[in-house]
Amino acid sequence: MPQLLLELFSEEIPARMQAQAARDLERMVRDGLSAAGLISEGMKAFAGPRRLALVIEGLPVAQADRDEEVKGPRVGSPDQAIDGFLRKTGLTREQLTERDGVWFGRIQTAGRPTTEIIAELVEATVRNFPWPKSMTWGSGKLRWVRPLQRILCVFDREIVPISFEGLEAGDLSQGHRFMGSGQVFRARDFDEYREALLGHYVVLDAEERKERILEGARTLCFARNLELVEDEGLLDEVAGLAEWPVPILGDMDPAFLDLPPEVIRTSMRTHQKYFAVRDPATGKLAPHFLVVANIAADDGGKVIAAGNAKVLSARLSDARFFWDEDRKSGFDAWLEKLSGVTFHAKLGTMAERVERIAALAREIAPLVGADPDTAEKAARLAKADLASQMVGEFPELQGVMGRYYANADGLDAVLADAIRDHYRPQGPGDSVPTAPVSIAVALADKLDTLVGFFSIDEKPTGSKDPYALRRAALGVIRIILESGKRLALNTVSGVRANDLMPFFADRLKVTLRDQGKRFDLVDAVFALNDDDLVRIVARVEALDGFLKTDDGANLLAGYRRAANILKAEEKKGALPTGTLVESAGPPEEQALIQAVLALSLKLEPALAAEDYTAAMTALAALRAPVDAFFEKVLVNSDVPEERTNRLLLLQQVQSAMGKVADFSLVAG
């Protein structure tokens, strides 16, 4: 079957955009082919520093002919409606047929050659490509991430005729900017293309480039009895910077190793894209670095390593200056500076935010087992390092540097750890704080953010969440659930006033959905107005397990039947009130009455003890009498006293089950 090969060759594509660009290219072309009725056997996209490429296997050479029935206006519709339908479809009145009072027509369309469709699709893809940032160049109006220089597009080994904006597709590509010959080469299928690129020092597949980097880096480190500090994010980035990646091990001045290791790694990673290296014997950083060059140097990389070592020394010298100067300043000076730093125009300065967090940490501390005075003091110091020179240069070290400076000042380790940990968790893969004081400060920080921005109506909308409020709420949920601390959120200052509980409920649904739990059960439990997340999750888990049993599923069906009857009767008038007559009715009715009365004796203690497994077991005892009741007893009896008693009984069933969850919100 024919193969399509497409390459869009440009100047350097930022590494951070490459992976998404490959996905977008594959998606846009797949959608376009699918809309045209062309189905392939396989498709794969590639992205690199200067090219996006796509190979599609098994495309047909042409569309199939199409015979489509189209539905028109109803018979007897105004002439204008029928004329409009004829203009749209190209049919005549004689070609219409009437069926069930509606006009129908058939449109027969001959299939087009695939090359025509590809030509249109490639142009549309290039013109509408969703780059985060794009540019024009020269006198043209075409936008691309960087100037687009060449299009290679061949289908079934023939060039696809594409021409727009001064670009004309061909079968030419070129290799590495420095190591290649500088001459273009021809490729008429993917194997030729890939081999030619390798011959011109370009590794097309990003995954292969990453494997080469890791394998080469590990080999270099092993030869020197060192260990690579692996960094997946950095590996992705450097694989997008080099078409022919060559790892080189360099040396740094050992004197810099007295800096905090996070400072050294951040200097290497952020500015230089170097990997750090550690001594496996001590687990500490070693005086070396690993850089990935885009060329294979004749001298084995010695000059490159020496040049990069000089640059790194300059960076680390700056870091040492910041480190020394910051330790001379200290927390008092930084806290004064925070008075001049605006957190948000409507929420005051950073100093005012610190005061709010300190008060909140003091309030939360006893709820999570922390000392209020210590929590308040830690919260007052938590944001101070934002005014330090080191954090000004490396914002990602906020909190980390605060801990180092606290240790240097001789502060209690509990305070120092709380300063570092109060930002956690910063994402799904980050750990949560575990020490009580750290938990108190971390919760205070996140809750102040949520309460503050909700109070000024800066809530997340759609995909927009500029203040990371969803992440803050997820952080609160994770800290509470993973620590097991019992915290009634509604009692914390500002949470109830700003109606934050529905926001937490939505985030909790996300958390539990990721764990395979049903989101509707969260709604059913949240409807009880509980605000203890640990208790809510325990109840959801027990309810989930109960509903998976036959007893649970059948009892849910019985609940719905009771609810439907009560809802229908309520439309006729107010439901009856009064006392249930325990000895009334047939045996099935009396059995359900006794079951409901017995249930309360077991259910209430189980719920009070938060033994939700026992509560579900108690509920399960209702299943058989409920089934028998609906099978043998007519609720809407002609005898008013019987009808009243049975409606009272169904209300009691509904009320008893409602103590566990709002079963009306359970889906399925």
XYZ file of C-alpha atoms in Angstrom:
668
model
C 0.000 0.000 0.000
C 1.235 3.535 -0.744
C 3.146 5.527 1.836
C 3.044 9.262 2.537
C 6.209 10.998 3.778
C 6.017 14.615 4.902
C 8.760 16.825 6.298
C 8.386 20.488 7.279
C 11.931 21.873 7.482
C 12.537 25.173 9.267
C 14.995 27.085 11.370
C 15.406 26.032 15.012
C 12.206 24.956 16.770
C 12.248 25.623 20.553
C 12.724 22.322 22.366
C 9.747 22.921 24.670
C 7.384 23.056 21.663
C 8.579 20.000 19.769
C 6.696 17.124 21.422
C 3.339 18.917 21.266
C 4.028 19.947 17.665
C 4.505 16.291 16.696
C 1.210 15.409 18.372
C -0.573 18.322 16.686
C 0.790 17.392 13.260
C -0.367 13.796 13.639
C -3.786 14.871 14.944
C -4.447 17.433 12.220
C -3.450 15.140 9.374
C -5.355 12.181 10.819
C -8.504 14.289 11.239
C -8.184 15.671 7.712
C -7.722 12.247 6.144
C -10.571 10.826 8.174
C -12.892 13.632 7.056
C -12.000 12.762 3.478
C -12.730 9.084 4.081
C -9.084 8.011 3.852
C -8.062 5.478 6.482
C -4.406 4.531 6.936
C -2.756 1.447 8.398
C -0.391 3.414 10.611
C 0.972 6.869 11.289
C 3.916 8.289 13.245
C 5.155 11.853 13.711
C 8.643 13.037 14.629
C 9.964 16.339 15.936
C 13.482 17.661 16.159
C 15.430 20.894 16.345
C 14.774 21.830 12.709
C 12.037 19.568 11.363
C 8.639 18.035 11.872
C 8.141 14.794 9.981
C 5.275 12.402 9.454
C 5.068 8.983 7.841
C 1.736 7.340 7.015
C 1.518 3.759 5.842
C -1.195 2.123 3.774
C -3.166 5.023 2.325
C -5.393 4.241 -0.685
C -4.499 5.995 -3.928
C -7.944 7.566 -4.186
C -11.139 8.112 -2.282
C -13.910 5.613 -2.835
C -16.879 6.837 -4.873
C -19.654 8.003 -2.562
C -23.422 7.526 -2.909
C -25.120 9.540 -0.188
C -28.815 9.957 0.588
C -29.700 13.471 1.762
C -32.861 14.460 3.587
C -34.666 17.562 2.369
C -37.688 19.664 3.454
C -41.090 18.187 4.159
C -43.459 17.767 1.228
C -45.535 20.920 0.912
C -42.813 23.186 2.293
C -42.533 26.700 0.759
C -40.764 26.904 -2.598
C -37.958 28.943 -1.050
C -37.063 26.054 1.295
C -37.033 23.513 -1.541
C -35.039 25.826 -3.842
C -32.466 26.336 -1.107
C -32.102 22.585 -0.637
C -31.643 22.112 -4.417
C -29.005 24.835 -4.604
C -27.124 23.304 -1.664
C -27.123 19.785 -3.096
C -27.009 20.509 -6.850
C -30.065 18.311 -7.376
C -33.160 19.052 -9.472
C -36.802 18.663 -8.465
C -37.066 15.646 -10.780
C -34.328 13.878 -8.821
C -36.199 14.126 -5.508
C -38.269 11.276 -4.166
C -40.952 11.454 -1.489
C -40.947 9.160 1.504
C -43.124 9.479 4.617
C -43.952 13.078 3.678
C -40.315 14.189 3.279
C -38.237 14.871 0.129
C -35.054 12.791 -0.261
C -32.316 12.906 -2.887
C -29.181 10.956 -3.693
C -25.807 12.576 -4.304
C -23.186 10.565 -6.101
C -19.640 11.837 -5.804
C -16.653 10.388 -7.636
C -13.652 9.754 -5.385
C -10.735 12.171 -5.734
C -7.083 11.170 -6.067
C -5.373 11.027 -2.669
C -2.614 13.359 -3.838
C -5.150 16.166 -4.373
C -6.484 15.693 -0.860
C -2.972 15.545 0.631
C -1.978 18.764 -1.135
C -4.969 20.617 0.292
C -4.498 19.041 3.726
C -0.793 19.926 4.008
C -1.448 23.556 3.072
C -4.348 23.802 5.532
C -2.240 22.169 8.262
C 0.655 24.575 7.770
C -1.607 27.620 7.647
C -3.541 26.643 10.774
C -0.844 24.973 12.866
C -1.380 25.807 16.588
C 2.110 26.978 17.582
C 2.101 28.705 20.997
C 4.138 31.467 19.353
C 4.715 32.022 15.651
C 6.206 34.585 13.312
C 6.163 35.869 9.756
C 9.328 36.431 7.740
C 10.313 38.260 4.596
C 7.369 39.782 2.777
C 5.068 36.763 3.196
C 2.083 36.409 5.497
C 2.539 32.747 6.363
C 3.086 32.132 10.103
C 5.312 29.358 11.483
C 7.302 28.970 14.668
C 10.446 29.945 12.770
C 10.918 30.605 9.030
C 9.725 27.543 7.130
C 12.314 26.745 4.478
C 11.287 23.563 2.700
C 8.515 20.985 2.373
C 9.260 17.393 1.467
C 6.071 15.582 0.509
C 6.021 12.321 -1.446
C 3.168 9.876 -1.823
C 3.752 6.431 -3.278
C 7.247 7.654 -4.237
C 5.844 10.552 -6.272
C 6.140 14.223 -5.318
C 2.816 15.682 -4.216
C 2.202 18.957 -6.077
C 1.969 21.556 -3.320
C 2.668 25.234 -3.847
C 1.759 28.173 -1.639
C 3.397 31.269 -0.165
C 6.516 30.754 -2.260
C 7.005 27.195 -0.998
C 6.937 24.260 -3.385
C 7.003 20.678 -2.175
C 9.702 18.355 -3.411
C 11.715 15.304 -2.409
C 14.658 17.204 -0.918
C 15.901 17.459 2.631
C 19.205 18.243 4.305
C 21.216 17.001 7.233
C 23.055 18.389 10.246
C 23.814 22.105 10.157
C 27.523 21.604 10.961
C 28.373 17.930 10.498
C 26.366 17.375 7.340
C 27.733 17.992 3.858
C 25.680 21.134 3.474
C 24.113 19.631 0.357
C 20.515 18.552 -0.018
C 19.623 14.902 -0.604
C 16.613 13.168 -2.138
C 14.246 10.773 -0.389
C 11.205 9.091 -1.919
C 10.146 6.946 1.053
C 10.658 6.787 4.799
C 13.473 4.219 4.801
C 15.479 6.294 2.333
C 14.738 9.425 4.333
C 15.731 7.994 7.691
C 18.927 6.388 6.373
C 19.919 9.570 4.555
C 19.412 11.616 7.697
C 21.612 9.248 9.684
C 24.212 9.504 6.953
C 24.053 13.267 7.340
C 24.291 13.101 11.161
C 20.660 13.582 12.119
C 18.825 11.211 14.495
C 15.181 11.666 13.554
C 13.417 10.032 16.510
C 13.487 11.995 19.793
C 13.284 8.752 21.791
C 16.378 7.447 20.012
C 18.195 10.715 20.737
C 17.322 10.353 24.430
C 18.554 6.760 24.482
C 21.844 7.842 22.912
C 22.278 10.599 25.494
C 21.553 8.348 28.455
C 23.676 5.482 27.213
C 26.617 7.753 26.403
C 26.333 9.683 29.659
C 26.164 6.543 31.793
C 29.167 5.066 29.995
C 31.237 8.217 30.554
C 30.286 8.327 34.226
C 30.972 4.616 34.736
C 34.460 5.020 33.285
C 35.221 7.640 35.953
C 33.445 5.767 38.766
C 30.708 8.386 38.854
C 26.937 8.313 38.662
C 24.678 10.472 36.482
C 21.990 12.455 38.302
C 19.171 11.617 35.939
C 16.642 14.314 35.136
C 13.785 13.378 32.808
C 12.697 16.960 32.104
C 16.223 18.032 31.253
C 16.684 14.941 29.089
C 13.577 15.881 27.078
C 14.917 19.388 26.617
C 18.452 18.535 25.523
C 17.098 15.860 23.156
C 15.266 18.724 21.460
C 18.408 20.822 21.164
C 20.712 18.386 19.389
C 20.210 16.500 16.122
C 23.365 14.470 16.750
C 23.664 14.384 20.549
C 27.107 13.694 21.987
C 27.476 13.585 25.813
C 30.696 15.100 27.183
C 31.895 14.861 30.777
C 33.451 18.061 32.098
C 35.155 19.100 35.316
C 34.255 21.914 37.695
C 36.168 23.567 40.530
C 35.678 21.316 43.619
C 35.616 24.444 45.784
C 32.054 25.128 44.606
C 30.842 21.941 46.248
C 30.441 23.797 49.547
C 27.387 25.517 48.019
C 24.000 23.859 48.661
C 23.594 21.031 46.122
C 20.258 22.480 44.940
C 22.076 25.697 43.993
C 24.694 23.795 41.974
C 22.100 21.646 40.204
C 19.861 24.633 39.454
C 22.791 26.635 38.076
C 23.670 23.706 35.838
C 20.149 22.897 34.772
C 18.462 26.266 34.365
C 21.140 28.238 32.576
C 23.470 25.669 31.056
C 21.353 22.552 30.458
C 24.002 20.413 32.158
C 23.373 17.214 34.065
C 24.869 16.948 37.544
C 27.065 14.003 38.517
C 27.387 12.358 41.913
C 29.904 10.199 43.710
C 28.172 6.836 44.255
C 30.310 6.188 47.356
C 28.988 9.253 49.213
C 25.821 10.054 47.299
C 26.991 13.676 47.132
C 27.590 15.768 44.033
C 30.962 15.251 42.390
C 33.031 18.089 40.858
C 31.941 17.265 37.325
C 29.083 17.947 34.936
C 27.732 16.359 31.809
C 26.899 18.484 28.788
C 25.265 17.285 25.554
C 26.929 18.718 22.458
C 25.341 18.818 19.006
C 28.523 17.680 17.294
C 31.137 14.941 17.599
C 34.297 16.972 18.176
C 37.643 15.784 16.816
C 39.320 16.166 20.217
C 36.693 14.104 22.010
C 35.042 17.210 23.398
C 37.952 18.569 25.462
C 37.609 22.126 24.170
C 33.840 22.058 24.547
C 34.157 20.758 28.112
C 36.702 23.416 29.009
C 34.536 26.182 27.566
C 31.455 24.973 29.392
C 33.445 24.672 32.629
C 34.376 28.349 32.381
C 30.758 29.355 31.878
C 29.676 27.181 34.782
C 32.372 28.673 37.027
C 31.045 32.142 36.266
C 27.513 31.060 37.144
C 28.591 29.364 40.347
C 30.700 32.382 41.322
C 27.544 34.479 41.075
C 25.714 31.895 43.175
C 28.462 31.967 45.796
C 28.187 35.762 45.972
C 24.416 35.517 46.515
C 24.925 32.807 49.133
C 27.472 34.848 51.081
C 25.542 38.111 50.863
C 22.228 36.532 51.816
C 23.669 35.058 54.991
C 24.836 38.551 55.985
C 21.317 39.960 55.506
C 19.085 37.514 57.349
C 15.365 37.136 57.917
C 14.632 40.497 59.593
C 15.927 42.477 56.627
C 14.020 40.307 54.151
C 10.772 40.590 56.082
C 11.074 44.388 55.948
C 11.512 44.208 52.180
C 8.286 42.213 51.834
C 6.380 45.335 52.928
C 7.294 46.893 49.598
C 6.348 43.853 47.497
C 2.791 43.754 46.148
C 1.216 40.310 46.253
C -1.935 41.418 44.431
C -3.453 44.857 43.991
C -6.614 43.780 45.831
C -4.930 41.530 48.396
C -2.173 43.810 49.640
C 1.558 43.319 50.075
C 3.517 40.164 50.712
C 4.017 41.353 54.299
C 0.238 41.524 54.768
C -0.093 38.065 53.255
C 2.516 36.778 55.714
C 0.439 38.155 58.602
C -2.663 36.367 57.284
C -0.800 33.087 56.852
C 0.684 33.364 60.357
C -2.765 33.889 61.905
C -4.221 31.028 59.905
C -1.330 28.701 60.786
C -1.930 29.466 64.467
C -5.635 28.660 64.039
C -4.968 25.392 62.189
C -2.085 24.202 64.394
C -4.122 22.606 67.213
C -6.318 20.858 64.651
C -3.317 19.033 63.162
C -1.337 18.430 66.349
C 1.125 21.314 65.996
C 2.213 23.866 68.571
C 0.431 27.170 67.714
C 3.374 29.411 68.675
C 5.825 27.380 66.574
C 3.449 27.233 63.622
C 2.877 30.990 63.722
C 6.627 31.680 63.908
C 7.351 29.305 60.999
C 4.628 30.955 58.927
C 6.106 34.414 59.578
C 9.470 33.233 58.227
C 8.166 31.068 55.374
C 8.086 33.761 52.685
C 11.161 35.724 53.813
C 13.600 34.140 51.355
C 11.591 35.631 48.476
C 13.547 38.819 49.232
C 16.921 37.044 49.138
C 19.277 37.499 46.203
C 19.560 33.761 45.580
C 15.811 33.282 45.191
C 15.680 36.442 43.077
C 18.096 34.710 40.678
C 16.610 31.209 41.026
C 12.882 31.504 41.933
C 12.547 27.702 41.860
C 14.679 27.601 45.045
C 12.116 29.461 47.180
C 11.629 27.596 50.424
C 14.703 25.449 49.784
C 16.991 28.423 50.403
C 14.824 29.543 53.312
C 15.612 26.263 55.055
C 19.349 26.638 54.431
C 19.331 30.207 55.737
C 17.280 29.152 58.781
C 19.816 26.418 59.540
C 22.652 28.899 59.087
C 20.933 31.204 61.601
C 20.688 28.357 64.086
C 16.885 28.217 64.039
C 15.066 25.110 65.211
C 15.023 22.330 62.607
C 11.219 22.186 62.859
C 11.015 25.801 61.712
C 13.566 25.273 58.968
C 11.746 22.227 57.597
C 8.399 24.037 57.686
C 9.880 26.902 55.652
C 11.015 24.443 52.986
C 7.957 22.214 53.024
C 5.146 24.759 53.073
C 5.138 24.978 49.267
C 4.520 21.240 48.946
C 2.976 19.503 47.160
C 3.829 21.460 44.015
C 2.343 18.853 41.696
C 0.956 15.327 41.501
C 4.446 13.807 41.758
C 5.575 15.898 44.721
C 5.441 14.641 48.300
C 3.311 16.286 50.983
C 4.643 17.652 54.282
C 4.363 15.239 57.179
C 5.527 17.148 60.271
C 2.609 18.832 62.147
C 4.108 22.343 61.972
C 4.890 21.949 58.277
C 1.324 20.740 57.676
C -0.137 23.725 59.521
C 1.922 26.246 57.536
C 1.365 24.481 54.195
C -2.400 24.407 54.742
C -2.407 28.043 55.874
C -0.470 29.120 52.784
C -2.817 27.337 50.373
C -6.030 28.239 52.172
C -5.022 31.914 52.319
C -4.478 31.804 48.566
C -7.874 30.208 47.965
C -9.807 32.402 50.397
C -8.102 35.545 49.108
C -8.713 35.031 45.417
C -12.239 33.737 45.923
C -12.999 36.837 48.011
C -12.048 39.117 45.103
C -13.893 36.879 42.622
C -10.754 35.745 40.805
C -11.932 32.162 40.435
C -10.729 29.682 37.809
C -12.822 29.679 34.663
C -12.660 26.915 32.074
C -9.045 26.081 31.394
C -7.849 29.383 32.865
C -6.400 29.258 36.355
C -3.745 32.004 36.488
C -3.308 31.799 40.266
C -3.091 27.977 40.352
C -6.101 27.737 42.666
C -6.965 24.220 41.514
C -3.456 23.100 42.405
C -3.778 24.778 45.822
C -7.063 22.977 46.521
C -5.635 19.654 45.389
C -2.680 20.331 47.691
C -4.990 20.892 50.656
C -6.858 17.680 49.861
C -3.693 15.625 49.511
C -2.182 16.970 52.731
C -5.319 16.179 54.715
C -5.919 12.744 53.217
C -2.308 11.547 53.260
C -1.654 12.839 56.774
C -5.000 11.576 58.053
C -5.421 14.813 60.021
C -9.032 15.567 60.955
C -9.770 19.095 59.842
C -13.285 20.471 59.451
C -12.638 22.819 56.536
C -15.775 24.862 57.048
C -14.516 25.951 60.458
C -11.309 27.472 59.059
C -11.494 31.247 58.660
C -12.901 32.372 55.350
C -13.639 28.949 53.853
C -17.365 28.964 54.586
C -17.745 32.693 53.887
C -16.307 32.330 50.398
C -18.297 29.228 49.510
C -15.179 27.163 48.883
C -16.639 23.755 49.754
C -18.136 23.121 46.271
C -14.705 23.937 44.825
C -13.098 21.400 47.170
C -15.818 18.894 46.258
C -14.992 19.227 42.570
C -11.266 18.797 43.220
C -11.937 15.805 45.482
C -13.888 14.240 42.623
C -10.832 14.653 40.410
C -8.622 13.056 43.061
C -10.938 10.101 43.634
C -11.630 9.662 39.912
C -7.884 9.306 39.394
C -8.023 6.533 42.004
C -10.816 4.789 40.106
C -13.647 5.978 42.377
C -17.045 7.131 41.078
C -17.542 10.912 41.156
C -21.302 10.565 41.730
C -20.623 8.925 45.077
C -18.665 12.009 46.133
C -21.758 14.093 45.327
C -23.958 11.681 47.257
C -21.766 11.955 50.359
C -21.022 15.695 50.053
C -24.774 16.310 50.029
C -24.747 15.453 53.753
C -22.853 18.745 54.331
C -19.888 17.000 55.923
C -16.625 18.964 55.638
C -14.208 16.387 57.042
C -12.364 15.092 53.970
C -11.005 11.998 55.744
C -14.513 11.017 56.804
C -15.975 11.794 53.388
C -13.464 9.593 51.597
C -13.965 6.735 54.067
C -17.720 6.970 53.513
C -17.307 7.092 49.709
C -15.071 4.029 49.740
C -17.518 2.058 51.905
C -20.459 3.150 49.747
C -18.561 2.186 46.593
C -17.941 -1.273 47.960
C -21.550 -1.675 49.128
C -23.071 -0.695 45.778
C -20.940 -3.302 44.019
C -22.712 -6.056 45.989
C -26.085 -7.537 45.037
C -27.553 -6.205 48.281
C -26.320 -2.693 47.482
C -27.504 -2.706 43.867
C -30.948 -4.093 44.751
C -31.380 -1.794 47.722
C -30.528 1.175 45.472
C -33.261 0.005 43.095
C -35.686 -0.231 46.028
C -34.692 3.270 47.181
C -35.424 4.678 43.741
C -38.790 2.954 43.608
C -39.696 4.392 47.002
C -38.467 7.840 45.952
C -40.520 7.737 42.732
C -43.678 6.781 44.613
C -43.167 9.545 47.181
C -42.402 12.085 44.452
C -45.561 11.178 42.570
C -47.682 11.336 45.710
C -46.162 14.675 46.698
C -47.442 16.173 43.458
C -50.978 15.304 44.565
C -50.566 16.986 47.918
C -48.474 17.072 51.063
C -47.101 13.737 52.176
C -48.623 12.349 55.359
C -47.013 12.970 58.717
C -47.530 11.225 61.983
C -46.580 8.047 63.779
C -46.049 4.750 62.016
C -48.424 1.998 63.123
C -46.043 -0.871 63.754
C -48.560 -3.715 63.731
C -50.406 -2.680 60.592
C -50.660 -4.442 57.242
C -49.653 -7.805 55.830
C -46.528 -9.710 57.006
C -44.281 -8.106 54.370
C -45.250 -4.613 55.555
C -44.697 -5.520 59.206
C -41.357 -7.109 58.338
C -40.158 -3.891 56.665
C -41.374 -1.830 59.624
C -39.399 -4.025 62.020
C -36.347 -3.893 59.739
C -36.416 -0.081 59.656
C -36.766 0.112 63.431
C -33.946 -2.385 63.926
C -31.779 -0.532 61.437
C -31.674 2.639 63.501
C -30.334 0.687 66.478
C -27.317 -0.476 64.455
C -26.867 2.350 61.974
C -26.582 5.260 64.392
C -23.802 3.698 66.532
C -21.909 2.606 63.421
C -22.025 6.106 61.900
C -21.063 7.681 65.216
C -18.055 5.359 65.412
C -17.263 6.092 61.728
C -17.426 2.355 61.091
C -18.849 2.643 57.607
C -18.394 -1.030 56.814
C -20.708 -1.824 59.719
C -23.097 0.881 58.556
C -23.286 -0.697 55.093
C -23.816 -4.128 56.646
C -26.724 -2.694 58.612
C -28.180 -1.165 55.453
C -27.874 -4.483 53.628
C -30.401 -5.959 56.092
C -33.058 -3.746 54.476
C -32.678 -5.305 51.056
C -34.836 -8.453 51.542
C -37.761 -6.755 53.365
C -37.771 -3.893 50.840
C -37.912 -6.368 47.933
C -40.713 -8.346 49.603
C -42.651 -5.176 50.428
C -42.707 -3.961 46.826
C -43.568 -7.449 45.588
C -46.523 -8.118 47.889
C -47.831 -4.768 49.147
C -49.839 -2.134 47.259
C -48.748 1.272 48.560
C -51.715 3.215 47.169
C -54.302 1.175 48.958
C -57.986 2.138 48.686
C -58.032 2.191 52.463
C -56.751 5.660 53.476
C -55.214 4.447 56.756
C -53.214 1.755 54.930
C -51.986 4.214 52.260
C -50.944 6.724 54.944
C -49.022 4.137 56.939
C -47.222 2.806 53.875
C -46.196 6.286 52.697
C -44.877 6.960 56.211
C -42.943 3.702 56.006
C -41.346 4.625 52.662
C -40.359 7.997 54.090
C -38.647 6.244 56.971
C -36.768 3.952 54.564
C -35.637 6.987 52.586
C -34.667 8.864 55.749
C -32.671 5.946 57.172
C -30.710 5.453 53.966
C -30.200 9.213 53.714
C -28.078 9.112 56.863
C -25.421 7.256 54.883
C -25.605 9.206 51.630
C -28.033 10.986 49.330
C -28.872 7.957 47.195
C -30.856 10.148 44.798
C -27.499 11.454 43.506
C -26.060 8.007 42.820
C -25.866 7.403 39.066
C -26.377 4.161 37.177
